[in-house]
Amino acid sequence: MLKTRFFRALLIPTAVLALTACGGEDDSEPATSESNAPSAASSSAPAAAAAKSDEELCAAFKESQEQFQKTFTETMADILTATEEEMENAIGELMTEMATEVTEIAATGNADSEVTATLEALSMEAEKAAANLDSADDAAYEAAGEAAIAACQKVGVEINY
């Protein structure tokens, strides 16, 4: 039961992310962002030491989630014949890695940023999910993911979680 619910909870976002990754539209957006970043950094050297912008946080989060989805899909393919305990351990490790990575990304943002706050909340819920895999179907975990996506959409970064 746990195996099926957790697999379903993460398979749907994985499929959506895989399908949206096939589109070519995202390639032009980061190029535009990158061309703007050097001009801003060259005009103000102290700004380079400052916290990352919301757009940069969201871009890092997007990259992190794409890698998570890829790793999750590969892990699921590798452990389809595994015992439930082996599957739970593998999924728990993946969730822990995701929580750690999202925490690291959030730590580089502004403390008063909505994006930073939503990433911190998502990280906390992912940590809970890693400790108790039944909580991955929890509304709080899903709401935290949706809030992070919504905050990133506000700054122009589309993420399919």
PDB file of C-alpha atoms in Angstrom:
ATOM      1  CA  MET A   1       0.000   0.000   0.000  1.00  0.00           C
ATOM      2  CA  LEU A   2       2.739   2.450   1.000  1.00  0.00           C
ATOM      3  CA  LYS A   3       4.771   1.487  -2.041  1.00  0.00           C
ATOM      4  CA  THR A   4       1.881   2.183  -4.408  1.00  0.00           C
ATOM      5  CA  ARG A   5       0.791   5.469  -2.810  1.00  0.00           C
ATOM      6  CA  PHE A   6       4.289   6.906  -2.651  1.00  0.00           C
ATOM      7  CA  PHE A   7       5.142   5.746  -6.146  1.00  0.00           C
ATOM      8  CA  ARG A   8       1.947   7.372  -7.477  1.00  0.00           C
ATOM      9  CA  ALA A   9       2.618  10.587  -5.542  1.00  0.00           C
ATOM     10  CA  LEU A  10       6.010  11.009  -7.179  1.00  0.00           C
ATOM     11  CA  LEU A  11       5.424   9.377 -10.558  1.00  0.00           C
ATOM     12  CA  ILE A  12       2.895  11.953 -11.779  1.00  0.00           C
ATOM     13  CA  PRO A  13       5.162  14.973 -11.172  1.00  0.00           C
ATOM     14  CA  THR A  14       8.043  13.022 -12.721  1.00  0.00           C
ATOM     15  CA  ALA A  15       6.042  12.372 -15.876  1.00  0.00           C
ATOM     16  CA  VAL A  16       4.912  15.990 -16.124  1.00  0.00           C
ATOM     17  CA  LEU A  17       8.453  17.259 -15.665  1.00  0.00           C
ATOM     18  CA  ALA A  18       9.799  14.831 -18.250  1.00  0.00           C
ATOM     19  CA  LEU A  19       7.221  15.942 -20.793  1.00  0.00           C
ATOM     20  CA  THR A  20       7.801  19.639 -20.210  1.00  0.00           C
ATOM     21  CA  ALA A  21      11.558  19.182 -20.385  1.00  0.00           C
ATOM     22  CA  CYS A  22      11.134  18.178 -24.034  1.00  0.00           C
ATOM     23  CA  GLY A  23       9.971  21.684 -24.985  1.00  0.00           C
ATOM     24  CA  GLY A  24      12.546  24.091 -26.341  1.00  0.00           C
ATOM     25  CA  GLU A  25      11.116  27.233 -24.759  1.00  0.00           C
ATOM     26  CA  ASP A  26      13.107  27.022 -21.521  1.00  0.00           C
ATOM     27  CA  ASP A  27      16.462  27.291 -23.333  1.00  0.00           C
ATOM     28  CA  SER A  28      15.840  30.895 -24.344  1.00  0.00           C
ATOM     29  CA  GLU A  29      14.771  32.077 -20.885  1.00  0.00           C
ATOM     30  CA  PRO A  30      17.999  31.199 -19.023  1.00  0.00           C
ATOM     31  CA  ALA A  31      20.069  32.742 -21.822  1.00  0.00           C
ATOM     32  CA  THR A  32      18.175  36.005 -21.361  1.00  0.00           C
ATOM     33  CA  SER A  33      18.629  35.842 -17.604  1.00  0.00           C
ATOM     34  CA  GLU A  34      22.331  35.140 -17.949  1.00  0.00           C
ATOM     35  CA  SER A  35      22.861  38.068 -20.290  1.00  0.00           C
ATOM     36  CA  ASN A  36      21.221  40.379 -17.750  1.00  0.00           C
ATOM     37  CA  ALA A  37      23.180  39.040 -14.778  1.00  0.00           C
ATOM     38  CA  PRO A  38      26.679  40.048 -15.956  1.00  0.00           C
ATOM     39  CA  SER A  39      25.624  43.646 -16.644  1.00  0.00           C
ATOM     40  CA  ALA A  40      24.122  43.932 -13.169  1.00  0.00           C
ATOM     41  CA  ALA A  41      27.210  42.416 -11.561  1.00  0.00           C
ATOM     42  CA  SER A  42      29.602  44.602 -13.547  1.00  0.00           C
ATOM     43  CA  SER A  43      27.799  47.774 -12.489  1.00  0.00           C
ATOM     44  CA  SER A  44      27.954  46.947  -8.791  1.00  0.00           C
ATOM     45  CA  ALA A  45      30.764  44.779  -7.443  1.00  0.00           C
ATOM     46  CA  PRO A  46      29.418  44.557  -3.843  1.00  0.00           C
ATOM     47  CA  ALA A  47      26.158  43.083  -5.143  1.00  0.00           C
ATOM     48  CA  ALA A  48      28.023  39.902  -6.075  1.00  0.00           C
ATOM     49  CA  ALA A  49      28.514  39.114  -2.383  1.00  0.00           C
ATOM     50  CA  ALA A  50      24.828  39.665  -1.636  1.00  0.00           C
ATOM     51  CA  ALA A  51      22.203  36.950  -1.472  1.00  0.00           C
ATOM     52  CA  LYS A  52      20.953  35.452  -4.696  1.00  0.00           C
ATOM     53  CA  SER A  53      17.898  36.952  -6.352  1.00  0.00           C
ATOM     54  CA  ASP A  54      14.568  35.153  -6.321  1.00  0.00           C
ATOM     55  CA  GLU A  55      15.000  34.353 -10.002  1.00  0.00           C
ATOM     56  CA  GLU A  56      18.401  32.757  -9.319  1.00  0.00           C
ATOM     57  CA  LEU A  57      16.953  30.759  -6.427  1.00  0.00           C
ATOM     58  CA  CYS A  58      14.124  29.514  -8.606  1.00  0.00           C
ATOM     59  CA  ALA A  59      16.488  28.599 -11.434  1.00  0.00           C
ATOM     60  CA  ALA A  60      18.594  26.583  -8.980  1.00  0.00           C
ATOM     61  CA  PHE A  61      15.447  24.991  -7.536  1.00  0.00           C
ATOM     62  CA  LYS A  62      14.212  24.118 -11.019  1.00  0.00           C
ATOM     63  CA  GLU A  63      17.535  22.481 -11.879  1.00  0.00           C
ATOM     64  CA  SER A  64      17.492  20.621  -8.561  1.00  0.00           C
ATOM     65  CA  GLN A  65      13.975  19.315  -9.152  1.00  0.00           C
ATOM     66  CA  GLU A  66      14.763  18.223 -12.699  1.00  0.00           C
ATOM     67  CA  GLN A  67      17.749  16.263 -11.379  1.00  0.00           C
ATOM     68  CA  PHE A  68      15.629  14.831  -8.556  1.00  0.00           C
ATOM     69  CA  GLN A  69      12.976  13.659 -11.013  1.00  0.00           C
ATOM     70  CA  LYS A  70      15.618  12.049 -13.226  1.00  0.00           C
ATOM     71  CA  THR A  71      17.273  10.304 -10.286  1.00  0.00           C
ATOM     72  CA  PHE A  72      13.901   9.231  -8.898  1.00  0.00           C
ATOM     73  CA  THR A  73      12.871   7.711 -12.234  1.00  0.00           C
ATOM     74  CA  GLU A  74      16.184   5.860 -12.540  1.00  0.00           C
ATOM     75  CA  THR A  75      15.934   4.610  -8.960  1.00  0.00           C
ATOM     76  CA  MET A  76      12.376   3.391  -9.464  1.00  0.00           C
ATOM     77  CA  ALA A  77      13.423   1.507 -12.595  1.00  0.00           C
ATOM     78  CA  ASP A  78      16.291  -0.092 -10.676  1.00  0.00           C
ATOM     79  CA  ILE A  79      14.234  -1.174  -7.654  1.00  0.00           C
ATOM     80  CA  LEU A  80      10.989  -2.353  -9.217  1.00  0.00           C
ATOM     81  CA  THR A  81      11.727  -5.889  -8.061  1.00  0.00           C
ATOM     82  CA  ALA A  82      13.082  -4.813  -4.672  1.00  0.00           C
ATOM     83  CA  THR A  83      11.433  -5.586  -1.384  1.00  0.00           C
ATOM     84  CA  GLU A  84       9.223  -2.952   0.174  1.00  0.00           C
ATOM     85  CA  GLU A  85      11.908  -2.230   2.770  1.00  0.00           C
ATOM     86  CA  GLU A  86      14.564  -1.699   0.089  1.00  0.00           C
ATOM     87  CA  MET A  87      12.216   0.578  -1.828  1.00  0.00           C
ATOM     88  CA  GLU A  88      11.373   2.589   1.279  1.00  0.00           C
ATOM     89  CA  ASN A  89      15.078   3.009   2.063  1.00  0.00           C
ATOM     90  CA  ALA A  90      15.852   4.176  -1.481  1.00  0.00           C
ATOM     91  CA  ILE A  91      12.943   6.609  -1.541  1.00  0.00           C
ATOM     92  CA  GLY A  92      13.823   7.887   1.936  1.00  0.00           C
ATOM     93  CA  GLU A  93      17.384   8.574   0.781  1.00  0.00           C
ATOM     94  CA  LEU A  94      16.115  10.430  -2.288  1.00  0.00           C
ATOM     95  CA  MET A  95      13.776  12.567  -0.190  1.00  0.00           C
ATOM     96  CA  THR A  96      16.588  13.343   2.261  1.00  0.00           C
ATOM     97  CA  GLU A  97      18.855  14.390  -0.603  1.00  0.00           C
ATOM     98  CA  MET A  98      16.112  16.601  -2.037  1.00  0.00           C
ATOM     99  CA  ALA A  99      15.459  18.222   1.354  1.00  0.00           C
ATOM    100  CA  THR A 100      19.169  18.895   1.835  1.00  0.00           C
ATOM    101  CA  GLU A 101      19.556  20.387  -1.615  1.00  0.00           C
ATOM    102  CA  VAL A 102      16.492  22.626  -1.267  1.00  0.00           C
ATOM    103  CA  THR A 103      17.765  23.772   2.149  1.00  0.00           C
ATOM    104  CA  GLU A 104      21.120  24.681   0.597  1.00  0.00           C
ATOM    105  CA  ILE A 105      19.409  26.609  -2.199  1.00  0.00           C
ATOM    106  CA  ALA A 106      17.159  28.487   0.250  1.00  0.00           C
ATOM    107  CA  ALA A 107      20.181  29.394   2.389  1.00  0.00           C
ATOM    108  CA  THR A 108      21.599  31.449  -0.490  1.00  0.00           C
ATOM    109  CA  GLY A 109      18.514  33.676  -0.750  1.00  0.00           C
ATOM    110  CA  ASN A 110      17.314  36.781   1.058  1.00  0.00           C
ATOM    111  CA  ALA A 111      15.837  36.035   4.476  1.00  0.00           C
ATOM    112  CA  ASP A 112      12.759  38.177   3.775  1.00  0.00           C
ATOM    113  CA  SER A 113      12.070  36.660   0.349  1.00  0.00           C
ATOM    114  CA  GLU A 114       8.836  34.794  -0.365  1.00  0.00           C
ATOM    115  CA  VAL A 115      10.775  32.334  -2.538  1.00  0.00           C
ATOM    116  CA  THR A 116      13.236  31.624   0.278  1.00  0.00           C
ATOM    117  CA  ALA A 117      10.386  31.074   2.738  1.00  0.00           C
ATOM    118  CA  THR A 118       8.543  28.677   0.431  1.00  0.00           C
ATOM    119  CA  LEU A 119      11.726  26.717  -0.309  1.00  0.00           C
ATOM    120  CA  GLU A 120      12.435  26.425   3.415  1.00  0.00           C
ATOM    121  CA  ALA A 121       8.891  25.156   3.996  1.00  0.00           C
ATOM    122  CA  LEU A 122       9.235  22.629   1.175  1.00  0.00           C
ATOM    123  CA  SER A 123      12.542  21.425   2.582  1.00  0.00           C
ATOM    124  CA  MET A 124      10.974  20.937   5.991  1.00  0.00           C
ATOM    125  CA  GLU A 125       8.086  18.939   4.512  1.00  0.00           C
ATOM    126  CA  ALA A 126      10.509  16.853   2.416  1.00  0.00           C
ATOM    127  CA  GLU A 127      12.466  16.051   5.585  1.00  0.00           C
ATOM    128  CA  LYS A 128       9.234  14.909   7.225  1.00  0.00           C
ATOM    129  CA  ALA A 129       8.465  12.794   4.151  1.00  0.00           C
ATOM    130  CA  ALA A 130      11.913  11.200   4.285  1.00  0.00           C
ATOM    131  CA  ALA A 131      11.383  10.290   7.936  1.00  0.00           C
ATOM    132  CA  ASN A 132       7.830   9.027   7.367  1.00  0.00           C
ATOM    133  CA  LEU A 133       7.123   8.026   3.785  1.00  0.00           C
ATOM    134  CA  ASP A 134       3.364   8.088   4.367  1.00  0.00           C
ATOM    135  CA  SER A 135       3.620  11.870   4.734  1.00  0.00           C
ATOM    136  CA  ALA A 136       4.619  12.199   1.063  1.00  0.00           C
ATOM    137  CA  ASP A 137       0.908  11.983   0.285  1.00  0.00           C
ATOM    138  CA  ASP A 138       0.279  14.578   2.973  1.00  0.00           C
ATOM    139  CA  ALA A 139      -1.494  17.765   1.953  1.00  0.00           C
ATOM    140  CA  ALA A 140       1.177  19.860   3.706  1.00  0.00           C
ATOM    141  CA  TYR A 141       3.926  18.380   1.515  1.00  0.00           C
ATOM    142  CA  GLU A 142       1.931  18.987  -1.652  1.00  0.00           C
ATOM    143  CA  ALA A 143       0.950  22.497  -0.532  1.00  0.00           C
ATOM    144  CA  ALA A 144       4.596  23.361   0.183  1.00  0.00           C
ATOM    145  CA  GLY A 145       5.577  22.219  -3.303  1.00  0.00           C
ATOM    146  CA  GLU A 146       2.749  24.189  -4.890  1.00  0.00           C
ATOM    147  CA  ALA A 147       3.660  27.306  -2.875  1.00  0.00           C
ATOM    148  CA  ALA A 148       7.289  27.098  -4.031  1.00  0.00           C
ATOM    149  CA  ILE A 149       6.168  26.725  -7.641  1.00  0.00           C
ATOM    150  CA  ALA A 150       3.753  29.664  -7.316  1.00  0.00           C
ATOM    151  CA  ALA A 151       6.463  31.877  -5.794  1.00  0.00           C
ATOM    152  CA  CYS A 152       8.814  31.006  -8.649  1.00  0.00           C
ATOM    153  CA  GLN A 153       6.110  31.660 -11.232  1.00  0.00           C
ATOM    154  CA  LYS A 154       5.692  35.156  -9.760  1.00  0.00           C
ATOM    155  CA  VAL A 155       9.329  35.890 -10.646  1.00  0.00           C
ATOM    156  CA  GLY A 156       9.015  34.335 -14.099  1.00  0.00           C
ATOM    157  CA  VAL A 157      10.482  30.857 -13.569  1.00  0.00           C
ATOM    158  CA  GLU A 158       8.210  27.983 -14.580  1.00  0.00           C
ATOM    159  CA  ILE A 159       8.671  24.790 -12.580  1.00  0.00           C
ATOM    160  CA  ASN A 160       6.727  21.588 -12.977  1.00  0.00           C
ATOM    161  CA  TYR A 161       6.933  19.750  -9.685  1.00  0.00           C
TER     162      TYR A 161
END
